[in-house]
Amino acid sequence: MFKHAQLESVKAWLGDPAHGALPLHARVQRALRQLILEGALGGGQPLPASRALARSLGVSRDTVEAAYGQLHAEGFIERRVGSGSFVSPRAQRLGAQARRPAAPAGAPRLSQRGEALYRGGGVRDFLVPRPFAPGVPDTRAFPLATWERLQRQVLKEHGARALLHSPPQGMEPLRRAIADYVNLERGARATPERVLVLTSSQQALALCATVLLDAGERICVEDPLYQGARRAFEAAGLACVPVPVDGGGMQVQHLDGAASPARAVYLTPSHQYPTGATLALERRLAVVDWAQRHQAWIIEDDYDSEFHYAGKPTACVQGLDAHERTLYIGTFSKSLFPGLRIGYLVLPPQLVAPMAVARTLLDGHSAPIAQLTLARFIEGGHFGAHVRAMRGLYAARRDVLARLVREHLAAWVQPRVPAGGMQMPCVFTCDLPERAAVDAARRAGIDLQGLSALYAAEPAEAGFLMGFAAYAPQEMETAVKALAGVLRRL
């Protein structure tokens, strides 16, 4: 029978607020199981009769019977007709194994790909954005009421069908809306059949890396480069060949300088990340010609082209490519909100089927309700209206940040005011340790991204990126003044 200490242990388990969400019979069952695993109840030891234990615990007999039944089903106790319930000897052995001191855990043996993924460090998302996290949109200005109304319409029209799987390529209304949008606004050559709906641009990069190239093959990349792209390519075993960037974007004349041509090139032509440069038209045409001559692929990442602040944006590379060698990546995480988790690829026709099949091995599909709601949001003109409003808001915030940097940080950095995008590069004008500055700012509640870590080749410019899209002028002023104090103390 139970000792007093064992009974009190069960009562304490039942009364613990941390277990309050469990049904009463489950609490009794888990308390008894814990005693068995700890060795407090040994193998072959009889348990109290259900009526007696119920009386001692102040619960119903049915509650104890349900707990005993579950323990029996899991193999922790044996029930013998006419004799009662007993701790299973097998459960005793399991408890002894659980109590045995674990051997010191060494480093796990990972695959080469797993090691590459782990060493790369992944991609850091700013879950709770603080000034000046780059690439974060202002979600406070998003028209939630409109989105909610459109989502109700989707559920009313589609009912339970909206709860099923989406086709791997994406819902047709959204693919049609995306094709119409990129054709009109970006000068693309898209049809709904060529659009693949994904969860993010990062997923698109991983697909491109694994479907288009084999491990060991070369891909030309901008230098400096968005870290998420570099890590996706390196995790796939690709050799990244850095190509320098100047005020006109990637210096594409270097693509022909390699002894063996690369199999692909990765570009952010609208707003080069992180410099903000726009790829000149003659260079866009040159990279299209290079891809055709070498039968290589162009991976065009158009991550925030909606936000340009001077004139019309240059036509996307995909729209200039008559040879069907360009894969165009877009995302709604920057233009709408990160939690939407919808990005897309516009593909050459011959790549649609391979990419859609490969996508089924990653996550299968994107959520239908969000896709159908977004389709209505675009078709109803709400997306265009929101982008126009944010374009004006972000342009004003860019100008505010440039002024604040010049007023309060001129002793340390020089801002390079971008013609578009959501972040501003600031280059050190003095001998300041970049890593120390970024770390000290983080401890002060300010998120910056160091510039030099984005370079593969020397010389690398030191400084940091400052995002401005998500932060009101007063928030930026407070943070810039705090950052000045941080830099002053270094």
Coordinates of C-alpha atoms in Angstrom, one line a residue:
M1 CA 0.0 0.0 0.0
F2 CA 0.9 3.6 -0.3
K3 CA 3.2 5.2 2.3
H4 CA 2.1 8.6 3.6
A5 CA 4.9 10.4 1.6
Q6 CA 3.7 8.8 -1.6
L7 CA 0.1 9.8 -1.0
E8 CA 1.2 13.4 -0.2
S9 CA 3.3 13.4 -3.4
V10 CA 0.2 12.6 -5.5
K11 CA -1.8 15.2 -3.7
A12 CA 0.9 17.8 -4.4
W13 CA 0.9 16.9 -8.1
L14 CA -2.9 17.3 -8.2
G15 CA -2.7 20.7 -6.6
D16 CA 0.1 22.1 -8.6
P17 CA -1.3 25.0 -10.7
A18 CA 1.1 24.1 -13.5
H19 CA -1.0 20.9 -14.1
G20 CA -4.4 22.7 -13.8
A21 CA -5.2 22.4 -17.5
L22 CA -5.2 18.6 -17.4
P23 CA -8.4 16.6 -16.6
L24 CA -8.4 15.2 -13.1
H25 CA -8.0 11.6 -14.1
A26 CA -4.9 12.6 -16.2
R27 CA -3.4 14.3 -13.2
V28 CA -3.8 11.2 -11.0
Q29 CA -2.4 9.0 -13.8
R30 CA 0.7 11.2 -14.4
A31 CA 1.4 11.6 -10.7
L32 CA 1.4 7.8 -10.3
R33 CA 3.5 7.3 -13.4
Q34 CA 6.0 9.8 -12.0
L35 CA 6.3 7.8 -8.7
I36 CA 6.9 4.6 -10.7
L37 CA 9.6 6.2 -12.9
E38 CA 11.3 7.7 -9.9
G39 CA 11.4 4.3 -8.2
A40 CA 9.2 5.4 -5.3
L41 CA 6.8 2.6 -6.4
G42 CA 8.8 -0.6 -7.1
G43 CA 8.0 -3.4 -9.4
G44 CA 5.4 -5.8 -8.1
Q45 CA 4.2 -3.3 -5.4
P46 CA 0.5 -3.3 -5.0
L47 CA -1.5 -0.1 -5.6
P48 CA -4.4 1.0 -3.3
A49 CA -7.8 -0.2 -4.3
S50 CA -9.5 2.4 -6.5
R51 CA -12.2 3.1 -3.9
A52 CA -9.6 3.6 -1.1
L53 CA -7.3 5.9 -3.2
A54 CA -10.4 7.9 -4.4
R55 CA -11.4 8.5 -0.7
S56 CA -7.8 9.5 0.2
L57 CA -7.5 12.0 -2.7
G58 CA -11.0 13.3 -2.4
V59 CA -12.0 12.4 -5.9
S60 CA -14.5 10.0 -7.5
R61 CA -13.8 6.3 -7.9
D62 CA -14.4 6.7 -11.6
T63 CA -11.5 9.2 -11.8
V64 CA -9.1 6.7 -10.2
E65 CA -10.4 3.9 -12.4
A66 CA -9.7 6.0 -15.5
A67 CA -6.2 6.7 -14.3
Y68 CA -5.5 3.0 -13.5
G69 CA -6.9 2.1 -16.9
Q70 CA -4.5 4.4 -18.7
L71 CA -1.6 3.2 -16.7
H72 CA -2.5 -0.4 -17.6
A73 CA -2.8 0.5 -21.3
E74 CA 0.7 2.1 -21.2
G75 CA 2.2 -0.9 -19.5
F76 CA 3.0 0.8 -16.1
I77 CA 0.8 -1.4 -14.0
E78 CA -0.8 -4.9 -14.2
R79 CA -4.4 -5.6 -13.2
R80 CA -5.2 -9.1 -11.8
V81 CA -8.8 -10.1 -11.3
G82 CA -9.5 -10.7 -7.6
S83 CA -6.0 -9.5 -6.6
G84 CA -5.9 -5.8 -7.5
S85 CA -3.4 -3.6 -9.4
F86 CA 0.4 -3.9 -9.2
V87 CA 3.4 -2.0 -10.5
S88 CA 4.7 -3.7 -13.6
P89 CA 8.3 -5.1 -13.3
R90 CA 8.9 -3.8 -16.8
A91 CA 8.0 -0.3 -15.7
Q92 CA 10.5 -0.6 -12.9
R93 CA 13.2 -1.4 -15.4
L94 CA 12.2 1.6 -17.5
G95 CA 12.4 3.8 -14.4
A96 CA 15.9 2.5 -13.6
Q97 CA 17.0 3.4 -17.1
A98 CA 15.5 6.8 -16.8
R99 CA 17.3 7.4 -13.5
R100 CA 20.7 6.2 -14.8
P101 CA 23.1 9.1 -15.2
A102 CA 23.4 10.1 -18.8
A103 CA 26.7 9.9 -20.5
P104 CA 28.1 13.3 -21.4
A105 CA 26.6 14.3 -24.7
G106 CA 29.2 14.9 -27.4
A107 CA 28.7 16.8 -30.6
P108 CA 26.1 15.1 -32.8
R109 CA 27.3 13.6 -36.0
L110 CA 25.6 15.6 -38.8
S111 CA 25.6 15.1 -42.5
Q112 CA 27.8 17.5 -44.5
R113 CA 24.7 19.4 -45.5
G114 CA 23.6 19.5 -41.8
E115 CA 27.0 20.8 -40.8
A116 CA 26.8 23.5 -43.5
L117 CA 23.4 24.6 -42.3
Y118 CA 24.5 24.7 -38.7
R119 CA 27.8 26.5 -39.3
G120 CA 26.0 29.0 -41.5
G121 CA 24.0 30.2 -38.5
G122 CA 20.7 30.4 -40.3
V123 CA 18.9 33.6 -41.0
R124 CA 18.0 35.9 -38.2
D125 CA 14.5 37.3 -38.2
F126 CA 13.6 40.3 -36.0
L127 CA 10.7 38.8 -34.1
V128 CA 10.0 41.9 -32.1
P129 CA 11.4 44.7 -34.3
R130 CA 13.4 47.4 -32.5
P131 CA 15.0 50.4 -34.2
F132 CA 16.7 50.0 -36.6
A133 CA 16.0 46.4 -37.7
P134 CA 16.4 46.3 -41.5
G135 CA 13.7 45.0 -43.9
V136 CA 10.8 45.3 -41.4
P137 CA 7.6 46.9 -42.7
D138 CA 5.2 49.1 -40.7
T139 CA 2.4 46.7 -39.7
R140 CA 0.6 49.3 -37.6
A141 CA -0.6 51.0 -40.8
F142 CA -1.9 47.8 -42.4
P143 CA -5.7 47.9 -43.2
L144 CA -6.7 45.0 -40.9
A145 CA -10.4 45.7 -41.1
T146 CA -10.3 45.3 -44.9
W147 CA -8.3 42.1 -44.7
E148 CA -10.7 40.7 -42.1
R149 CA -13.7 41.6 -44.3
L150 CA -12.1 39.9 -47.4
Q151 CA -11.2 36.8 -45.3
R152 CA -14.8 36.5 -44.2
Q153 CA -15.9 36.6 -47.8
V154 CA -13.5 33.8 -48.7
L155 CA -14.8 31.6 -45.9
K156 CA -18.4 32.3 -46.8
E157 CA -17.8 31.5 -50.5
H158 CA -15.5 28.5 -50.1
G159 CA -16.7 27.1 -46.8
A160 CA -14.9 23.9 -45.7
R161 CA -13.1 23.7 -49.1
A162 CA -10.9 26.5 -47.9
L163 CA -9.6 24.2 -45.1
L164 CA -8.2 21.6 -47.5
H165 CA -4.8 21.4 -49.1
S166 CA -3.8 24.0 -51.7
P167 CA -2.4 22.7 -55.0
P168 CA 1.4 22.6 -54.7
Q169 CA 1.7 25.4 -57.3
G170 CA -0.7 27.6 -55.4
M171 CA -4.3 28.7 -55.7
E172 CA -5.2 29.8 -59.2
P173 CA -6.9 33.1 -58.2
L174 CA -3.7 34.2 -56.4
R175 CA -1.4 33.0 -59.3
R176 CA -3.6 35.0 -61.7
A177 CA -3.4 38.1 -59.5
I178 CA 0.4 37.9 -59.1
A179 CA 0.9 37.5 -62.8
D180 CA -1.3 40.5 -63.6
Y181 CA 0.5 42.6 -60.9
V182 CA 4.1 41.8 -62.0
N183 CA 3.3 42.3 -65.7
L184 CA 1.7 45.7 -65.0
E185 CA 4.1 47.0 -62.3
R186 CA 7.4 45.3 -63.0
G187 CA 7.2 44.8 -66.8
A188 CA 7.5 41.0 -66.3
R189 CA 6.5 38.3 -68.8
A190 CA 4.3 36.2 -66.5
T191 CA 1.2 34.0 -66.8
P192 CA -0.7 32.2 -64.0
E193 CA 0.7 28.9 -65.2
R194 CA 4.3 30.1 -64.6
V195 CA 3.7 31.3 -61.0
L196 CA 4.7 29.1 -58.1
V197 CA 3.3 30.3 -54.7
L198 CA 5.7 29.7 -51.8
T199 CA 6.0 30.6 -48.1
S200 CA 8.9 33.1 -48.6
S201 CA 11.7 34.3 -50.7
Q202 CA 14.1 32.3 -48.6
Q203 CA 12.2 29.1 -49.6
A204 CA 12.5 30.2 -53.2
L205 CA 16.3 30.6 -52.8
A206 CA 16.6 27.1 -51.3
L207 CA 14.6 25.7 -54.2
C208 CA 16.7 27.4 -56.8
A209 CA 19.9 26.2 -55.2
T210 CA 18.9 22.6 -55.0
V211 CA 16.9 22.2 -58.2
L212 CA 19.1 24.1 -60.6
L213 CA 22.6 23.3 -59.5
D214 CA 24.6 20.4 -58.1
A215 CA 26.9 20.5 -55.1
G216 CA 30.3 22.0 -56.1
E217 CA 28.9 24.0 -59.0
R218 CA 29.6 27.8 -59.1
I219 CA 27.1 30.6 -58.7
C220 CA 28.1 34.2 -59.2
V221 CA 26.8 36.5 -56.4
E222 CA 26.9 40.2 -55.7
D223 CA 29.6 41.4 -53.3
P224 CA 28.4 42.5 -50.7
L225 CA 25.5 40.1 -50.6
Y226 CA 22.3 39.4 -48.6
Q227 CA 23.3 36.8 -46.1
G228 CA 20.2 34.6 -46.5
A229 CA 21.1 34.0 -50.1
R230 CA 24.7 33.2 -49.4
R231 CA 23.7 30.7 -46.7
A232 CA 21.1 29.1 -48.8
F233 CA 23.6 28.5 -51.6
E234 CA 26.4 27.4 -49.3
A235 CA 24.1 25.0 -47.5
A236 CA 23.3 23.4 -50.9
G237 CA 27.1 22.9 -51.4
L238 CA 27.4 25.6 -54.1
A239 CA 30.6 27.6 -54.6
C240 CA 29.7 31.3 -54.4
V241 CA 31.8 33.5 -56.7
P242 CA 31.8 37.1 -55.5
V243 CA 31.3 39.8 -58.2
P244 CA 31.9 43.4 -57.0
V245 CA 29.2 46.0 -56.9
D246 CA 29.4 49.7 -57.6
G247 CA 27.0 52.6 -58.0
G248 CA 25.4 50.8 -61.1
G249 CA 25.0 47.5 -59.3
M250 CA 26.8 44.3 -60.1
Q251 CA 29.8 44.8 -62.4
V252 CA 28.6 42.2 -64.8
Q253 CA 31.6 42.4 -67.1
H254 CA 33.3 40.2 -64.5
L255 CA 30.9 37.3 -65.3
D256 CA 33.0 36.5 -68.4
G257 CA 36.3 36.7 -66.6
A258 CA 36.2 33.3 -64.9
A259 CA 38.1 30.4 -66.3
S260 CA 35.0 28.2 -66.1
P261 CA 31.6 29.9 -66.4
A262 CA 29.3 29.8 -63.5
R263 CA 26.0 27.9 -63.8
A264 CA 23.9 30.8 -62.4
V265 CA 24.0 34.3 -61.2
Y266 CA 22.1 35.8 -58.2
L267 CA 21.0 39.5 -58.4
T268 CA 19.0 42.0 -56.4
P269 CA 18.8 44.5 -59.3
S270 CA 16.0 46.9 -58.1
H271 CA 17.7 47.7 -54.8
Q272 CA 21.0 45.9 -54.3
Y273 CA 21.2 44.6 -50.8
P274 CA 22.8 46.2 -48.9
T275 CA 24.2 49.1 -50.9
G276 CA 20.8 50.2 -52.4
A277 CA 22.3 50.5 -55.9
T278 CA 20.0 49.9 -58.9
L279 CA 21.4 47.7 -61.7
A280 CA 21.8 49.8 -64.8
L281 CA 19.8 48.9 -67.9
E282 CA 22.8 48.1 -70.0
R283 CA 24.0 45.7 -67.3
R284 CA 20.6 44.0 -67.2
L285 CA 20.8 43.4 -70.9
A286 CA 24.4 42.2 -70.6
V287 CA 23.6 39.6 -67.9
V288 CA 20.7 38.4 -70.0
D289 CA 23.1 37.9 -72.9
W290 CA 25.6 36.2 -70.6
A291 CA 23.0 33.7 -69.4
Q292 CA 22.0 32.9 -73.0
R293 CA 25.5 32.4 -74.2
H294 CA 26.4 30.0 -71.3
Q295 CA 23.0 28.5 -70.8
A296 CA 23.1 29.7 -67.2
W297 CA 20.3 30.8 -65.0
I298 CA 19.6 34.2 -63.6
I299 CA 18.0 34.3 -60.1
E300 CA 16.4 37.7 -59.8
D301 CA 15.4 38.6 -56.2
D302 CA 13.0 41.6 -56.3
Y303 CA 12.5 41.6 -52.6
D304 CA 11.2 45.2 -52.1
S305 CA 10.9 46.8 -55.5
E306 CA 7.5 48.3 -54.5
F307 CA 9.3 51.0 -52.5
H308 CA 11.1 53.3 -54.9
Y309 CA 11.0 57.1 -54.1
A310 CA 12.2 58.8 -57.3
G311 CA 10.4 58.1 -60.6
K312 CA 9.4 54.7 -62.0
P313 CA 11.5 51.6 -61.2
T314 CA 13.5 50.0 -64.0
A315 CA 11.9 47.0 -65.7
C316 CA 12.8 43.7 -64.1
V317 CA 15.4 41.5 -65.7
Q318 CA 12.8 38.8 -66.2
G319 CA 10.8 41.0 -68.5
L320 CA 13.9 41.8 -70.6
D321 CA 14.8 38.1 -71.0
A322 CA 13.4 36.7 -74.2
H323 CA 15.5 33.5 -73.7
E324 CA 13.6 32.2 -70.6
R325 CA 16.7 31.9 -68.4
T326 CA 15.4 34.1 -65.5
L327 CA 13.7 33.0 -62.3
Y328 CA 11.9 36.0 -60.6
I329 CA 11.5 35.9 -56.8
G330 CA 8.9 38.1 -55.1
T331 CA 7.5 38.3 -51.6
F332 CA 4.7 40.0 -49.7
S333 CA 6.6 39.9 -46.4
K334 CA 8.0 43.4 -47.1
S335 CA 5.1 45.0 -48.9
L336 CA 2.4 43.7 -46.5
F337 CA 3.4 41.9 -43.3
P338 CA 5.9 39.2 -42.4
G339 CA 3.3 36.9 -40.7
L340 CA 1.5 36.4 -44.1
R341 CA 4.2 33.9 -45.2
I342 CA 3.6 34.2 -48.9
G343 CA 6.2 34.6 -51.6
Y344 CA 6.4 33.4 -55.2
L345 CA 8.5 32.5 -58.1
V346 CA 7.8 33.4 -61.7
L347 CA 9.5 30.5 -63.6
P348 CA 10.5 29.7 -67.2
P349 CA 7.9 27.3 -68.5
Q350 CA 10.3 24.3 -68.5
L351 CA 11.0 24.7 -64.8
V352 CA 7.4 24.9 -63.5
A353 CA 6.9 21.1 -63.1
P354 CA 10.3 20.3 -61.6
M355 CA 10.0 23.2 -59.1
A356 CA 6.4 22.3 -58.1
V357 CA 7.4 18.7 -57.5
A358 CA 10.4 19.7 -55.5
R359 CA 8.3 22.1 -53.4
T360 CA 6.0 19.1 -52.3
L361 CA 9.1 17.7 -50.5
L362 CA 9.5 20.9 -48.4
D363 CA 6.1 21.9 -47.0
G364 CA 3.6 20.7 -49.6
H365 CA 1.6 23.9 -50.1
S366 CA 0.8 27.4 -48.7
A367 CA -2.4 28.0 -46.6
P368 CA -5.4 28.4 -48.9
I369 CA -7.3 30.9 -46.8
A370 CA -4.4 33.4 -46.8
Q371 CA -3.9 32.9 -50.6
L372 CA -7.5 33.4 -51.4
T373 CA -7.7 36.5 -49.2
L374 CA -4.6 38.0 -50.7
A375 CA -5.9 37.4 -54.2
R376 CA -9.0 39.5 -53.3
F377 CA -6.8 42.1 -51.7
I378 CA -4.8 42.5 -54.9
E379 CA -7.8 42.3 -57.3
G380 CA -9.8 44.8 -55.3
G381 CA -7.0 47.4 -55.6
H382 CA -6.2 47.4 -51.9
F383 CA -2.7 46.1 -52.4
G384 CA -1.9 49.0 -54.8
A385 CA -3.4 51.5 -52.5
H386 CA -1.5 50.2 -49.5
V387 CA 1.8 50.2 -51.3
R388 CA 1.3 53.8 -52.5
A389 CA 0.5 54.9 -49.0
M390 CA 3.5 53.1 -47.6
R391 CA 5.8 54.4 -50.3
G392 CA 5.0 58.0 -49.2
L393 CA 5.3 57.1 -45.6
Y394 CA 8.6 55.3 -46.0
A395 CA 10.1 58.1 -48.2
A396 CA 9.4 60.6 -45.4
R397 CA 10.9 58.3 -42.8
R398 CA 14.0 57.8 -44.9
D399 CA 14.5 61.5 -45.0
V400 CA 13.9 61.9 -41.3
L401 CA 16.5 59.2 -40.6
A402 CA 19.1 60.8 -42.9
R403 CA 18.6 64.1 -41.1
L404 CA 19.0 62.5 -37.7
V405 CA 22.1 60.6 -38.7
R406 CA 23.7 63.8 -40.0
E407 CA 22.7 65.7 -36.9
H408 CA 23.7 63.2 -34.2
L409 CA 26.0 60.6 -35.7
A410 CA 28.2 62.7 -38.1
A411 CA 31.2 62.1 -35.9
W412 CA 31.2 58.4 -36.7
V413 CA 29.2 57.6 -39.9
Q414 CA 28.1 59.0 -43.2
P415 CA 24.6 58.0 -44.5
R416 CA 24.1 56.8 -48.1
V417 CA 20.5 57.8 -48.7
P418 CA 19.0 55.1 -51.0
A419 CA 16.6 55.8 -53.8
G420 CA 14.4 53.0 -52.6
G421 CA 14.1 50.2 -50.2
M422 CA 13.6 50.0 -46.4
Q423 CA 17.1 50.4 -45.0
M424 CA 19.9 52.9 -45.2
P425 CA 23.6 52.0 -45.3
C426 CA 25.8 54.1 -43.0
V427 CA 29.5 53.9 -43.5
F428 CA 32.1 54.5 -40.8
T429 CA 34.2 57.7 -41.3
C430 CA 36.4 56.8 -38.4
D431 CA 38.3 53.8 -37.0
L432 CA 35.4 52.2 -35.1
P433 CA 35.2 48.5 -34.4
E434 CA 32.0 47.4 -36.3
R435 CA 31.3 44.2 -34.3
A436 CA 31.7 46.0 -31.0
A437 CA 29.4 48.8 -32.2
V438 CA 26.7 46.4 -33.3
D439 CA 26.9 44.4 -30.1
A440 CA 26.8 47.4 -27.9
A441 CA 23.8 48.8 -29.7
R442 CA 21.9 45.6 -29.3
R443 CA 22.5 45.7 -25.6
A444 CA 21.0 49.2 -25.6
G445 CA 17.9 48.0 -27.4
I446 CA 18.9 49.0 -30.9
D447 CA 19.2 46.4 -33.8
L448 CA 21.8 47.1 -36.5
Q449 CA 23.2 44.9 -39.2
G450 CA 27.0 45.2 -39.8
L451 CA 28.1 45.9 -43.3
S452 CA 31.5 44.2 -43.4
A453 CA 30.1 40.7 -42.7
L454 CA 28.1 41.0 -46.0
Y455 CA 31.3 41.1 -48.0
A456 CA 33.2 38.1 -49.3
A457 CA 36.2 39.9 -50.7
E458 CA 38.4 42.8 -49.5
P459 CA 38.3 45.6 -49.1
A460 CA 35.0 45.5 -47.1
E461 CA 33.3 48.7 -46.1
A462 CA 32.6 48.9 -42.3
G463 CA 29.4 50.4 -41.0
F464 CA 25.9 49.3 -40.5
L465 CA 22.4 49.1 -42.1
M466 CA 19.6 51.1 -40.4
G467 CA 16.1 50.1 -41.2
F468 CA 13.6 53.0 -41.2
A469 CA 10.3 51.7 -42.6
A470 CA 8.7 50.4 -39.3
Y471 CA 9.6 53.3 -37.0
A472 CA 7.9 56.6 -36.4
P473 CA 10.0 59.8 -36.5
Q474 CA 9.9 60.2 -32.7
E475 CA 11.0 56.5 -32.2
M476 CA 13.9 57.1 -34.6
E477 CA 14.9 60.3 -32.9
T478 CA 15.0 58.6 -29.5
A479 CA 16.9 55.6 -30.8
V480 CA 19.5 57.7 -32.8
K481 CA 20.3 59.8 -29.7
A482 CA 20.7 56.6 -27.7
L483 CA 23.0 55.2 -30.5
A484 CA 25.1 58.3 -30.4
G485 CA 25.6 57.6 -26.7
V486 CA 26.6 54.1 -27.4
L487 CA 29.2 55.1 -30.1
R488 CA 30.5 57.8 -27.9
R489 CA 31.4 55.3 -25.2
L490 CA 33.3 53.0 -27.6

